[in-house]
Coordinates of C-alpha atoms and ligand atoms in Angstrom, one line a residue:
X1013 CA 0.0 0.0 0.0
X1014 CA 1.3 3.5 -0.8
X1015 CA -0.1 6.9 -0.2
X1016 CA 0.8 10.2 -1.8
X1017 CA 0.2 13.8 -0.8
X1018 CA -2.9 15.0 0.7
X1019 CA -5.4 15.9 -1.9
X1020 CA -8.3 17.7 -0.1
X1021 CA -11.5 17.1 -1.9
X1022 CA -14.4 19.5 -2.5
X1023 CA -17.4 19.4 -0.2
X1024 CA -20.1 17.0 -1.2
X1025 CA -23.3 18.6 -2.4
X1026 CA -25.6 16.2 -0.6
X1027 CA -26.3 17.0 3.0
X1028 CA -23.7 15.6 5.3
X1029 CA -24.6 12.5 7.2
X1030 CA -22.0 10.7 9.4
X1031 CA -22.3 7.7 11.6
X1032 CA -20.8 6.1 14.6
X1033 CA -21.0 2.3 14.3
X1034 CA -19.8 0.6 17.4
X1035 CA -19.7 -3.2 17.9
X1036 CA -21.3 -3.9 21.2
X1037 CA -18.6 -6.2 22.6
X1038 CA -17.5 -4.2 25.6
X1039 CA -17.4 -0.7 27.0
X1040 CA -17.0 2.4 24.9
X1041 CA -13.2 2.8 24.5
X1042 CA -11.8 6.4 24.6
X1043 CA -10.6 5.8 21.0
X1044 CA -14.2 5.0 20.1
X1045 CA -15.5 8.1 21.9
X1046 CA -13.1 10.2 19.8
X1047 CA -14.4 8.6 16.6
X1048 CA -17.9 9.4 17.8
X1049 CA -17.0 12.9 18.7
X1050 CA -15.3 13.7 15.3
X1051 CA -18.3 12.3 13.4
X1052 CA -20.6 14.3 15.6
X1053 CA -18.6 17.5 15.1
X1054 CA -18.4 17.0 11.4
X1055 CA -22.1 16.4 11.0
X1056 CA -23.1 19.3 13.3
X1057 CA -20.6 21.7 11.7
X1058 CA -22.0 21.1 8.3
X1059 CA -25.7 21.2 9.4
X1060 CA -25.9 17.5 8.7
X1061 CA -27.1 14.4 10.6
X1062 CA -25.3 12.1 12.9
X1063 CA -26.4 8.4 12.9
X1064 CA -25.6 5.8 15.6
X1065 CA -25.7 2.2 14.4
X1066 CA -25.0 -0.8 16.5
X1067 CA -23.0 -3.4 14.6
X1068 CA -24.0 -6.6 16.4
X1069 CA -23.5 -9.2 13.7
X1070 CA -21.1 -11.1 15.9
X1071 CA -23.6 -13.2 17.8
X1072 CA -21.0 -14.6 20.2
X1073 CA -19.4 -11.4 21.3
X1074 CA -22.2 -8.9 21.1
X1075 CA -24.3 -8.2 24.2
X1076 CA -27.3 -6.0 24.9
X1077 CA -25.6 -4.6 28.1
X1078 CA -22.7 -3.5 26.0
X1079 CA -25.0 -1.7 23.5
X1080 CA -26.8 0.0 26.4
X1081 CA -23.5 1.0 28.1
X1082 CA -22.2 2.5 24.9
X1083 CA -25.4 4.5 24.3
X1084 CA -25.3 5.7 27.9
X1085 CA -21.7 6.8 27.6
X1086 CA -22.5 8.7 24.4
X1087 CA -25.4 10.4 26.1
X1088 CA -23.2 11.2 29.1
X1089 CA -20.7 12.8 26.7
X1090 CA -23.5 14.9 25.2
X1091 CA -23.0 13.3 21.8
X1092 CA -26.7 13.2 20.7
X1093 CA -27.7 11.4 17.5
X1094 CA -30.4 12.2 15.0
X1095 CA -31.1 8.7 13.9
X1096 CA -30.3 5.5 15.8
X1097 CA -31.3 3.3 18.7
X1098 CA -33.7 4.6 21.4
X1099 CA -32.0 4.2 24.8
X1100 CA -34.0 2.0 27.1
X1101 CA -36.2 0.7 24.3
X1102 CA -35.6 -2.6 22.6
X1103 CA -33.6 -3.1 19.4
X1104 CA -34.8 -1.1 16.4
X1105 CA -33.6 -1.0 12.8
X1106 CA -30.4 0.7 13.8
X1107 CA -29.2 -2.7 15.2
X1108 CA -27.7 -4.7 12.4
X1109 CA -29.0 -8.0 13.9
X1110 CA -32.5 -6.6 13.1
X1111 CA -31.6 -6.1 9.4
X1112 CA -30.9 -9.7 8.3
X1113 CA -33.8 -9.6 5.8
X1114 CA -32.4 -6.4 4.3
X1115 CA -29.0 -7.9 3.7
X1116 CA -30.2 -11.2 2.2
X1117 CA -31.3 -10.0 -1.2
X1118 CA -28.0 -8.2 -1.7
X1119 CA -26.1 -11.3 -1.0
X1120 CA -28.3 -13.3 -3.4
X1121 CA -27.8 -10.6 -6.0
X1122 CA -24.0 -11.1 -5.8
X1123 CA -24.4 -14.9 -5.9
X1124 CA -26.7 -14.7 -8.9
X1125 CA -24.2 -12.4 -10.8
X1126 CA -21.3 -14.7 -10.0
X1127 CA -19.7 -12.1 -7.9
X1128 CA -19.9 -14.1 -4.7
X1129 CA -19.5 -17.8 -4.1
X1130 CA -19.8 -20.5 -1.5
X1131 CA -16.7 -21.7 0.3
X1132 CA -16.6 -24.9 2.3
X1133 CA -13.4 -25.0 4.2
X1134 CA -13.5 -25.8 7.9
X1135 CA -11.5 -23.5 10.2
X1136 CA -8.9 -26.3 10.5
X1137 CA -8.6 -26.6 6.7
X1138 CA -8.2 -22.8 6.4
X1139 CA -5.5 -22.8 9.1
X1140 CA -3.6 -25.6 7.3
X1141 CA -3.8 -23.6 4.0
X1142 CA -2.5 -20.6 5.8
X1143 CA 0.3 -22.5 7.3
X1144 CA 1.3 -24.0 3.9
X1145 CA 1.5 -20.5 2.5
X1146 CA 3.7 -19.4 5.4
X1147 CA 6.0 -22.3 4.9
X1148 CA 6.3 -21.5 1.2
X1149 CA 7.0 -17.9 2.3
X1150 CA 4.1 -16.4 0.2
X1151 CA 1.3 -14.3 1.5
X1152 CA -1.9 -16.2 2.0
X1153 CA -4.8 -14.8 -0.1
X1154 CA -8.0 -16.7 -0.4
X1155 CA -9.2 -16.5 -4.0
X1156 CA -11.8 -18.3 -5.9
X1157 CA -9.4 -19.8 -8.4
X1158 CA -6.7 -20.8 -6.0
X1159 CA -5.7 -24.5 -6.0
X1160 CA -6.7 -26.8 -3.1
X1161 CA -10.0 -25.3 -2.3
X1162 CA -12.3 -27.6 -0.4
X1163 CA -15.1 -29.3 -2.3
X1164 CA -18.8 -28.8 -1.5
X1165 CA -19.4 -30.4 1.9
X1166 CA -22.4 -31.2 4.2
X1167 CA -21.7 -28.7 6.9
X1168 CA -22.4 -25.0 6.8
X1169 CA -20.5 -22.9 4.3
X1170 CA -19.6 -19.2 4.1
X1171 CA -20.1 -16.9 1.2
X1172 CA -17.2 -15.0 -0.1
X1173 CA -17.1 -11.9 -2.4
X1174 CA -14.9 -12.4 -5.5
X1175 CA -12.9 -9.1 -5.2
X1176 CA -11.6 -7.9 -8.5
X1177 CA -7.9 -8.4 -9.2
X1178 CA -7.3 -4.7 -9.8
X1179 CA -5.5 -2.0 -8.0
X1180 CA -7.9 -0.1 -5.8
X1181 CA -7.3 3.6 -5.3
X1182 CA -9.1 6.1 -3.2
X1183 CA -8.5 9.5 -1.7
X1184 CA -8.6 9.5 2.0
X1185 CA -9.6 12.9 3.3
X1186 CA -6.8 12.9 5.9
X1187 CA -4.1 10.6 4.4
X1188 CA -4.4 11.5 0.8
X1189 CA -4.3 9.0 -2.1
X1190 CA -4.2 5.4 -1.0
X1191 CA -3.5 2.6 -3.5
X1192 CA -3.8 -1.1 -2.8
X1193 CA -2.4 -3.5 -5.3
X1194 CA -4.8 -6.2 -6.7
X1195 CA -2.9 -9.0 -5.2
X1196 CA -3.1 -7.6 -1.7
X1197 CA -6.8 -8.6 -1.3
X1198 CA -8.6 -11.6 -0.1
X1199 CA -12.0 -12.7 -1.3
X1200 CA -13.6 -11.6 1.9
X1201 CA -16.3 -13.5 3.7
X1202 CA -19.6 -11.6 3.4
X1203 CA -21.8 -14.2 5.0
X1204 CA -20.7 -16.3 7.9
X1205 CA -21.7 -20.0 8.5
X1206 CA -24.3 -18.9 11.0
X1207 CA -26.1 -17.0 8.2
X1208 CA -25.2 -13.5 9.6
X1209 CA -23.5 -11.1 7.3
X1210 CA -19.9 -10.1 8.2
X1211 CA -19.0 -6.6 9.3
X1212 CA -17.5 -5.9 5.8
X1213 CA -20.8 -6.6 4.1
X1214 CA -23.3 -5.1 6.5
X1215 CA -21.2 -1.9 6.8
X1216 CA -21.4 -1.3 3.1
X1217 CA -25.1 -2.0 2.7
X1218 CA -26.0 0.1 5.7
X1219 CA -23.8 3.0 4.9
X1220 CA -25.4 3.0 1.5
X1221 CA -29.0 2.6 2.6
X1222 CA -28.6 5.0 5.4
X1223 CA -27.2 7.7 3.1
X1224 CA -23.9 8.1 4.9
X1225 CA -21.8 10.7 3.1
X1226 CA -18.6 10.6 5.2
X1227 CA -17.1 7.7 7.0
X1228 CA -14.7 8.9 9.7
X1229 CA -13.0 6.0 11.5
X1230 CA -9.7 4.9 13.0
X1231 CA -6.7 4.0 10.8
X1232 CA -7.0 0.4 11.9
X1233 CA -9.8 0.2 9.4
X1234 CA -7.7 1.7 6.5
X1235 CA -7.1 -1.7 4.9
X1236 CA -10.8 -2.6 5.1
X1237 CA -11.8 0.4 2.9
X1238 CA -10.5 -1.1 -0.4
X1239 CA -12.5 -4.2 0.3
X1240 CA -15.6 -2.1 1.0
X1241 CA -14.9 -0.1 -2.2
X1242 CA -14.9 -3.4 -4.1
X1243 CA -18.4 -4.0 -2.8
X1244 CA -19.6 -0.5 -3.7
X1245 CA -18.3 -1.1 -7.2
X1246 CA -20.0 -4.4 -7.5
X1247 CA -23.3 -2.9 -6.6
X1248 CA -22.7 0.2 -8.7
X1249 CA -23.1 2.5 -5.7
X1250 CA -21.4 5.8 -5.1
X1251 CA -19.2 5.2 -2.0
X1252 CA -19.1 7.7 0.9
X1253 CA -15.9 9.8 1.4
X1254 CA -13.5 8.2 3.8
X1255 CA -11.3 9.7 6.5
X1256 CA -9.1 7.5 8.7
X1257 CA -8.0 9.0 11.9
X1258 CA -4.8 8.4 13.8
X1259 CA -4.6 5.8 16.5
X1260 CA -4.6 6.6 20.2
X1261 CA -1.3 5.7 21.9
X1262 CA -0.1 5.6 25.5
X1263 CA 2.8 7.8 26.5
X1264 CA 5.1 4.8 26.2
X1265 CA 4.3 4.5 22.5
X1266 CA 2.2 1.4 22.8
X1267 CA -1.3 1.4 21.4
X1268 CA -3.9 2.2 24.0
X1269 CA -6.0 -0.9 24.3
X1270 CA -8.2 -2.8 26.7
X1271 CA -5.3 -5.2 27.2
X1272 CA -3.5 -2.4 29.1
X1273 CA -5.7 -3.3 32.1
X1274 CA -4.5 -6.9 32.0
X1275 CA -1.0 -5.8 31.7
X1276 CA -1.2 -3.5 34.7
X1277 CA -3.0 -6.2 36.8
X1278 CA -0.3 -8.7 35.9
X1279 CA 2.5 -6.4 36.8
X1280 CA 0.8 -5.6 40.1
X1281 CA 0.3 -9.3 40.9
X1282 CA 3.9 -10.1 40.2
X1283 CA 5.0 -7.3 42.5
X1284 CA 2.6 -8.5 45.1
X1285 CA 3.9 -12.1 44.9
X1286 CA 7.4 -10.9 45.1
X1287 CA 6.6 -8.8 48.2
X1288 CA 5.0 -11.7 49.9
X1289 CA 7.9 -13.7 48.8
X1290 CA 5.4 -16.3 47.6
X1291 CA 4.6 -16.9 44.0
X1292 CA 1.9 -19.3 45.0
X1293 CA -1.4 -17.6 44.3
X1294 CA -3.4 -20.2 46.2
X1295 CA -4.1 -17.9 49.1
X1296 CA -5.2 -15.1 47.0
X1297 CA -7.5 -17.5 45.1
X1298 CA -9.0 -18.7 48.3
X1299 CA -9.7 -15.3 49.6
X1300 CA -11.6 -14.6 46.3
X1301 CA -13.6 -17.8 46.3
X1302 CA -16.9 -16.4 47.6
X1303 CA -17.4 -14.2 44.6
X1304 CA -15.9 -16.6 42.0
X1305 CA -17.7 -17.5 38.9
X1306 CA -21.0 -15.9 39.6
X1307 CA -22.9 -14.2 36.7
X1308 CA -20.5 -11.9 34.8
X1309 CA -17.9 -12.2 37.5
X1310 CA -15.1 -14.5 36.3
X1311 CA -14.2 -17.7 38.0
X1312 CA -11.1 -17.2 40.1
X1313 CA -9.0 -20.0 41.3
X1314 CA -5.3 -20.6 41.6
X1315 CA -5.3 -22.0 38.1
X1316 CA -7.1 -19.0 36.6
X1317 CA -4.7 -16.7 38.4
X1318 CA -1.7 -18.7 37.3
X1319 CA -2.9 -18.6 33.7
X1320 CA -3.5 -14.9 33.9
X1321 CA 0.0 -14.2 35.2
X1322 CA 1.4 -16.5 32.6
X1323 CA -0.3 -14.3 29.9
X1324 CA -2.6 -17.2 28.8
X1325 CA -5.5 -14.9 29.0
X1326 CA -6.1 -11.1 29.0
X1327 CA -9.6 -11.1 30.5
X1328 CA -10.5 -7.6 31.6
X1329 CA -13.1 -8.7 34.2
X1330 CA -10.6 -11.1 35.7
X1331 CA -7.9 -8.4 35.7
X1332 CA -10.3 -6.0 37.6
X1333 CA -11.2 -8.6 40.2
X1334 CA -7.6 -9.6 40.8
X1335 CA -6.4 -6.0 41.0
X1336 CA -9.2 -5.1 43.4
X1337 CA -8.2 -8.0 45.6
X1338 CA -4.8 -6.6 46.2
X1339 CA -6.0 -3.0 46.4
X1340 CA -4.6 -1.9 43.0
X1341 CA -6.5 0.5 40.7
X1342 CA -6.2 -0.3 37.0
X1343 CA -5.6 2.4 34.4
X1344 CA -8.8 4.0 32.9
X1345 CA -9.3 2.9 29.3
X1346 CA -13.0 3.1 28.6
X1347 CA -15.3 6.1 29.0
X1348 CA -17.0 4.3 31.8
X1349 CA -13.7 4.1 33.7
X1350 CA -13.2 7.8 33.4
X1351 CA -16.7 8.4 34.5
X1352 CA -16.2 6.3 37.6
X1353 CA -12.9 8.1 38.3
X1354 CA -14.8 11.4 38.5
X1355 CA -13.9 13.1 35.2
X1356 CA -16.4 15.6 33.9
X1357 CA -17.9 14.8 30.5
X1358 CA -16.9 18.1 29.0
X1359 CA -13.3 17.8 30.2
X1360 CA -13.0 14.3 28.8
X1361 CA -14.5 15.3 25.6
X1362 CA -12.2 18.3 25.3
X1363 CA -9.2 16.2 26.1
X1364 CA -10.0 13.4 23.6
X1365 CA -10.7 16.0 20.9
X1366 CA -7.0 16.9 21.0
X1367 CA -5.7 13.4 20.4
X1368 CA -4.7 13.6 16.7
X1369 CA -6.5 16.9 16.1
X1370 CA -4.9 20.3 16.4
X1371 CA -7.2 23.3 16.6
X1372 CA -4.2 25.6 16.1
X1373 CA -2.5 28.3 18.1
X1374 CA -1.7 25.8 20.9
X1375 CA -5.3 26.0 22.0
X1376 CA -6.2 23.5 24.7
X1377 CA -9.3 24.3 26.6
X1378 CA -12.1 24.5 24.1
X1379 CA -15.8 24.7 24.5
X1380 CA -18.1 22.6 22.3
X1381 CA -18.9 25.7 20.3
X1382 CA -15.2 26.5 19.8
X1383 CA -14.6 22.9 18.7
X1384 CA -17.4 23.2 16.2
X1385 CA -15.9 26.4 15.0
X1386 CA -12.4 25.1 14.5
X1387 CA -13.0 21.5 13.5
X1388 CA -12.1 20.4 10.0
X1389 CA -10.8 17.2 8.5
X1390 CA -7.7 19.1 7.3
X1391 CA -6.7 19.8 10.8
X1392 CA -6.6 16.1 11.8
X1393 CA -3.1 14.7 12.0
X1394 CA -1.8 11.7 10.2
X1395 CA 0.3 10.3 13.0
X1396 CA -0.9 8.7 16.2
X1397 CA -1.9 10.9 19.1
X1398 CA -0.7 10.5 22.7
X1399 CA -3.0 10.0 25.7
X1400 CA -1.4 12.0 28.5
X1401 CA -3.2 11.1 31.7
X1402 CA -1.5 13.9 33.7
X1403 CA -2.7 16.4 31.2
X1404 CA -6.2 15.0 31.5
X1405 CA -6.1 15.4 35.2
X1406 CA -5.0 18.9 34.9
X1407 CA -7.7 19.7 32.4
X1408 CA -10.3 18.1 34.6
X1409 CA -9.2 20.3 37.5
X1410 CA -9.5 23.3 35.3
X1411 CA -13.0 22.4 34.2
X1412 CA -14.0 21.8 37.8
X1413 CA -12.9 25.3 38.7
X1414 CA -14.7 26.8 35.8
X1415 CA -17.9 25.0 36.4
X1416 CA -20.7 26.6 38.4
X1417 CA -21.7 25.0 41.7
X1418 CA -25.0 24.0 40.1
X1419 CA -23.2 22.4 37.3
X1420 CA -21.0 20.5 39.7
X1421 CA -24.0 19.4 41.7
X1422 CA -25.4 17.8 38.5
X1423 CA -22.1 16.3 37.6
X1424 CA -21.7 14.8 41.1
X1425 CA -25.2 13.3 41.0
X1426 CA -24.4 11.7 37.7
X1427 CA -21.1 10.5 39.0
X1428 CA -22.8 8.9 42.0
X1429 CA -25.0 6.9 39.7
X1430 CA -22.1 4.9 38.5
X1431 CA -20.0 4.6 41.7
X1432 CA -20.8 4.3 45.4
X1433 CA -19.6 6.8 47.9
X1434 CA -21.1 8.0 51.2
X1435 CA -21.4 11.4 49.6
X1436 CA -24.6 10.0 48.0
X1437 CA -26.2 10.6 51.4
X1438 CA -25.7 14.4 51.1
X1439 CA -28.7 16.5 50.2
X1440 CA -28.2 19.3 47.8
X1441 CA -27.6 21.9 50.5
X1442 CA -24.8 19.8 52.1
X1443 CA -23.5 18.8 48.7
X1444 CA -23.1 22.5 47.7
X1445 CA -21.1 23.1 50.9
X1446 CA -18.9 20.2 50.2
X1447 CA -18.3 21.3 46.6
X1448 CA -17.5 24.8 47.8
X1449 CA -14.8 23.4 50.1
X1450 CA -13.2 21.2 47.5
X1451 CA -13.7 23.0 44.2
X1452 CA -10.4 24.8 44.3
X1453 CA -8.4 21.8 45.2
X1454 CA -9.8 18.7 43.5
X1455 CA -8.7 17.2 40.2
X1456 CA -11.5 14.7 40.0
X1457 CA -14.9 14.2 41.6
X1458 CA -13.7 10.9 43.0
X1459 CA -11.0 12.7 44.9
X1460 CA -13.7 14.9 46.6
X1461 CA -15.9 11.9 47.2
X1462 CA -13.0 10.0 48.8
X1463 CA -11.7 12.9 50.9
X1464 CA -15.1 13.9 52.1
X1465 CA -16.0 10.5 53.5
X1466 CA -15.3 11.6 57.0
X1467 CA -18.3 13.9 56.9
X1468 CA -20.6 11.0 56.5
X1469 CA -19.0 8.1 58.2
X1470 CA -16.8 8.0 61.4
X1471 CA -13.2 8.2 60.2
X1472 CA -10.6 5.7 61.3
X1473 CA -7.9 7.9 62.6
X1474 CA -4.6 7.4 60.7
X1475 CA -2.2 6.0 63.2
X1476 CA 0.9 7.9 62.3
X1477 CA -1.0 11.2 62.1
X1478 CA -2.6 10.5 65.5
X1479 CA 0.7 9.7 67.0
X1480 CA 2.5 12.7 65.5
X1481 CA -0.1 15.4 66.2
X1482 CA -2.0 14.1 69.3
X1483 CA 0.1 11.6 71.2
X1484 CA 3.3 13.6 70.8
X1485 CA 4.3 17.3 70.6
X1486 CA 2.0 18.3 73.4
X1487 CA -0.9 17.6 71.1
X1488 CA -3.0 15.8 73.7
X1489 CA -2.8 18.7 76.1
X1490 CA -3.6 21.1 73.3
X1491 CA -6.6 19.1 72.3
X1492 CA -7.9 19.1 75.8
X1493 CA -7.7 22.9 75.7
X1494 CA -9.4 23.0 72.3
X1495 CA -12.2 20.9 73.7
X1496 CA -12.9 23.5 76.4
X1497 CA -12.6 26.3 73.8
X1498 CA -15.1 24.6 71.6
X1499 CA -17.5 24.0 74.5
X1500 CA -17.4 27.7 75.2
X1501 CA -18.9 28.5 71.8
X1502 CA -22.2 30.2 72.4
X1503 CA -23.6 29.2 69.1
X1504 CA -22.2 26.8 66.4
X1505 CA -22.0 29.3 63.6
X1506 CA -19.3 31.1 61.8
X1507 CA -19.6 34.2 63.9
X1508 CA -19.0 32.5 67.2
X1509 CA -16.5 29.9 66.0
X1510 CA -14.2 32.3 64.0
X1511 CA -12.7 33.9 67.1
X1512 CA -12.4 30.5 68.7
X1513 CA -10.5 29.2 65.7
X1514 CA -8.1 32.1 66.0
X1515 CA -7.4 31.1 69.6
X1516 CA -6.9 27.5 68.5
X1517 CA -4.5 28.4 65.8
X1518 CA -2.5 30.5 68.3
X1519 CA -2.3 27.8 71.0
X1520 CA 1.1 26.3 71.9
X1521 CA 4.5 27.2 70.7
X1522 CA 4.1 26.7 67.0
X1523 CA 1.3 28.5 65.4
X1524 CA -1.2 26.1 63.8
X1525 CA 0.3 22.9 65.4
X1526 CA -2.6 22.6 67.9
X1527 CA -5.1 23.1 65.1
X1528 CA -3.5 20.1 63.4
X1529 CA -4.5 17.9 66.4
X1530 CA -8.1 19.0 66.0
X1531 CA -7.9 18.3 62.3
X1532 CA -6.7 14.8 62.8
X1533 CA -9.4 14.2 65.5
X1534 CA -12.3 15.3 63.4
X1535 CA -11.2 14.1 59.9
X1536 CA -9.0 11.2 60.7
X1537 CA -6.0 12.6 58.8
X1538 CA -3.6 15.5 58.5
X1539 CA -5.2 16.9 55.3
X1540 CA -8.8 18.3 55.2
X1541 CA -10.6 21.4 53.9
X1542 CA -10.3 24.6 56.1
X1543 CA -11.1 23.7 59.7
X1544 CA -13.8 26.3 60.3
X1545 CA -16.0 25.1 57.4
X1546 CA -15.3 21.5 58.4
X1547 CA -16.5 22.1 61.9
X1548 CA -19.5 24.0 60.8
X1549 CA -20.6 21.1 58.5
X1550 CA -19.9 18.4 61.1
X1551 CA -21.9 20.2 63.8
X1552 CA -21.2 20.6 67.5
X1553 CA -22.1 17.1 68.7
X1554 CA -20.1 15.2 66.1
X1555 CA -17.1 17.5 66.5
X1556 CA -17.0 17.1 70.3
X1557 CA -17.6 13.3 70.1
X1558 CA -14.7 12.9 67.7
X1559 CA -12.4 15.0 69.9
X1560 CA -13.3 12.9 72.9
X1561 CA -12.7 9.7 70.9
X1562 CA -9.3 10.9 69.7
X1563 CA -8.3 12.0 73.2
X1564 CA -9.1 8.5 74.5
X1565 CA -7.3 6.8 71.6
X1566 CA -4.1 8.7 71.6
X1567 CA -3.0 9.2 75.2
X1568 CA -0.1 11.6 75.6
X1569 CA 3.3 9.8 75.4
X1570 CA 5.1 9.8 78.7
X1571 CA 7.9 12.3 78.8
X1572 CA 11.4 11.0 77.9
X1573 CA 13.0 9.5 81.0
X1574 CA 15.6 12.0 82.4
X1575 CA 19.2 10.7 82.5
Ligands
LIG2712 N1 -18.2 -1.8 14.0 C1 -16.9 -1.3 13.6 C2 -16.0 -1.1 14.8 O1 -16.5 -1.0 15.9 C3 -17.1 0.0 12.9 C4 -16.0 0.3 12.0 C5 -16.5 1.4 11.0 O2 -16.6 2.5 11.4 O3 -16.7 1.1 9.8 O4 -14.8 -1.1 14.7

């Protein structure tokens, strides 16, 4: 395959219609979200329509939960579609599995015209043919006139499309002219032995029937396009314009993929085993037994763990269970992961828009309106984009600070639908106060939800903080004084607590040290939002009860024995 210089094409006269066509075999990957976003931007920018189509022709790997999850994530990102599935309703005609009757006559048509044919090889026979080609050091291309094809059998057969032996050329809107030599093709399968069309076939028929004018998808599909163009030609249809977008890479130059989770879990398990000085995962397996093998939770036993560590499987669900069992968080890969980690939809969308797209002038923070204004296929790069998690965290923090408290209340409520935190107990009044305390300092909503736990559940006081700030350094005595000061507050409001806080801060030799004992007592750790607000939100009774509890827990260390 070769490509020459970028040859931008003129705008189509027909109204623009783009589509996002996910296969529902898992969660929506950030790379998929970027594809959806670019299609959405392109359609909206040109006053066109954006279609969502669920490509569920793989009966084994497609699930209804995955389709629902993908739609929910698209909605969360605010990528609305004009035509497509109706969330919450059953399957409609935008699910390929509901369109089998539509595909059938097109397959028959190709068969009748001799442009498609039945192929009877079993998977084993095909593997043997492939191996023979490998041995002979020639590329394996399945063709109708190749020697050694299997005769008609009794079992199920597939249907293949006899792709022409000609060079296929097309102009990619991003990559320029692409040429694929005639001998680089296979006669692709268009109907599988289960009677379902393959992706290659359904995608062409649907893009045509749905009036798609532009196909924007990742570069991993680049080599599929010539095959699809062969089908368009066979039907005499005008193909849509194609634009293949750069892949999404990790910072270490590996492709960002679902397997990264398995990789991270494996690495963590190996470290864990080394630390325990015990490579036998039996104990770990035993501790996991109660939840093993139920519903969608994978079966976990020492063999499964051993196989996983030995890279015999990359199962993401197993990776998640194993990582959780040793207290390790896996990297976020899917939109759902970022949602659970407390990223704002707008921040994530802004961030993914910049992977492989450059709005110019080093612009980074862009509203949707600005994205729409600046977006064009000419400004999409040809080379892979990097996914810089640190930058995403920074950007999320920026968005949090720029969002109104009302906006954050809504974001937190949406966040609490996908992950459990005691913060869910807060009513809107309390939630607003918590947000006000953390807005300036948090990078993610999860950080706030985690750090504000102590407002809702009794904190377990961190041992080292308790020893440092209460047991030692005259902290205990200071806390006793603080208790009296707090008791003297006429009312538990800002007016009467402010001067008391001043006194607390001034206590002892080092300004602020005594206040630190109070902080540890009420929050369980040495870091918390400003004390005055913390005390106001906790209320008098809970504050005093926590001070008493801390005083009982961390007795003053006896003075050093004199020499
Ligand atoms: N269902 C395909 C996928 O998820 C869509 C590819 C395309 O856009 O044509 O990769």
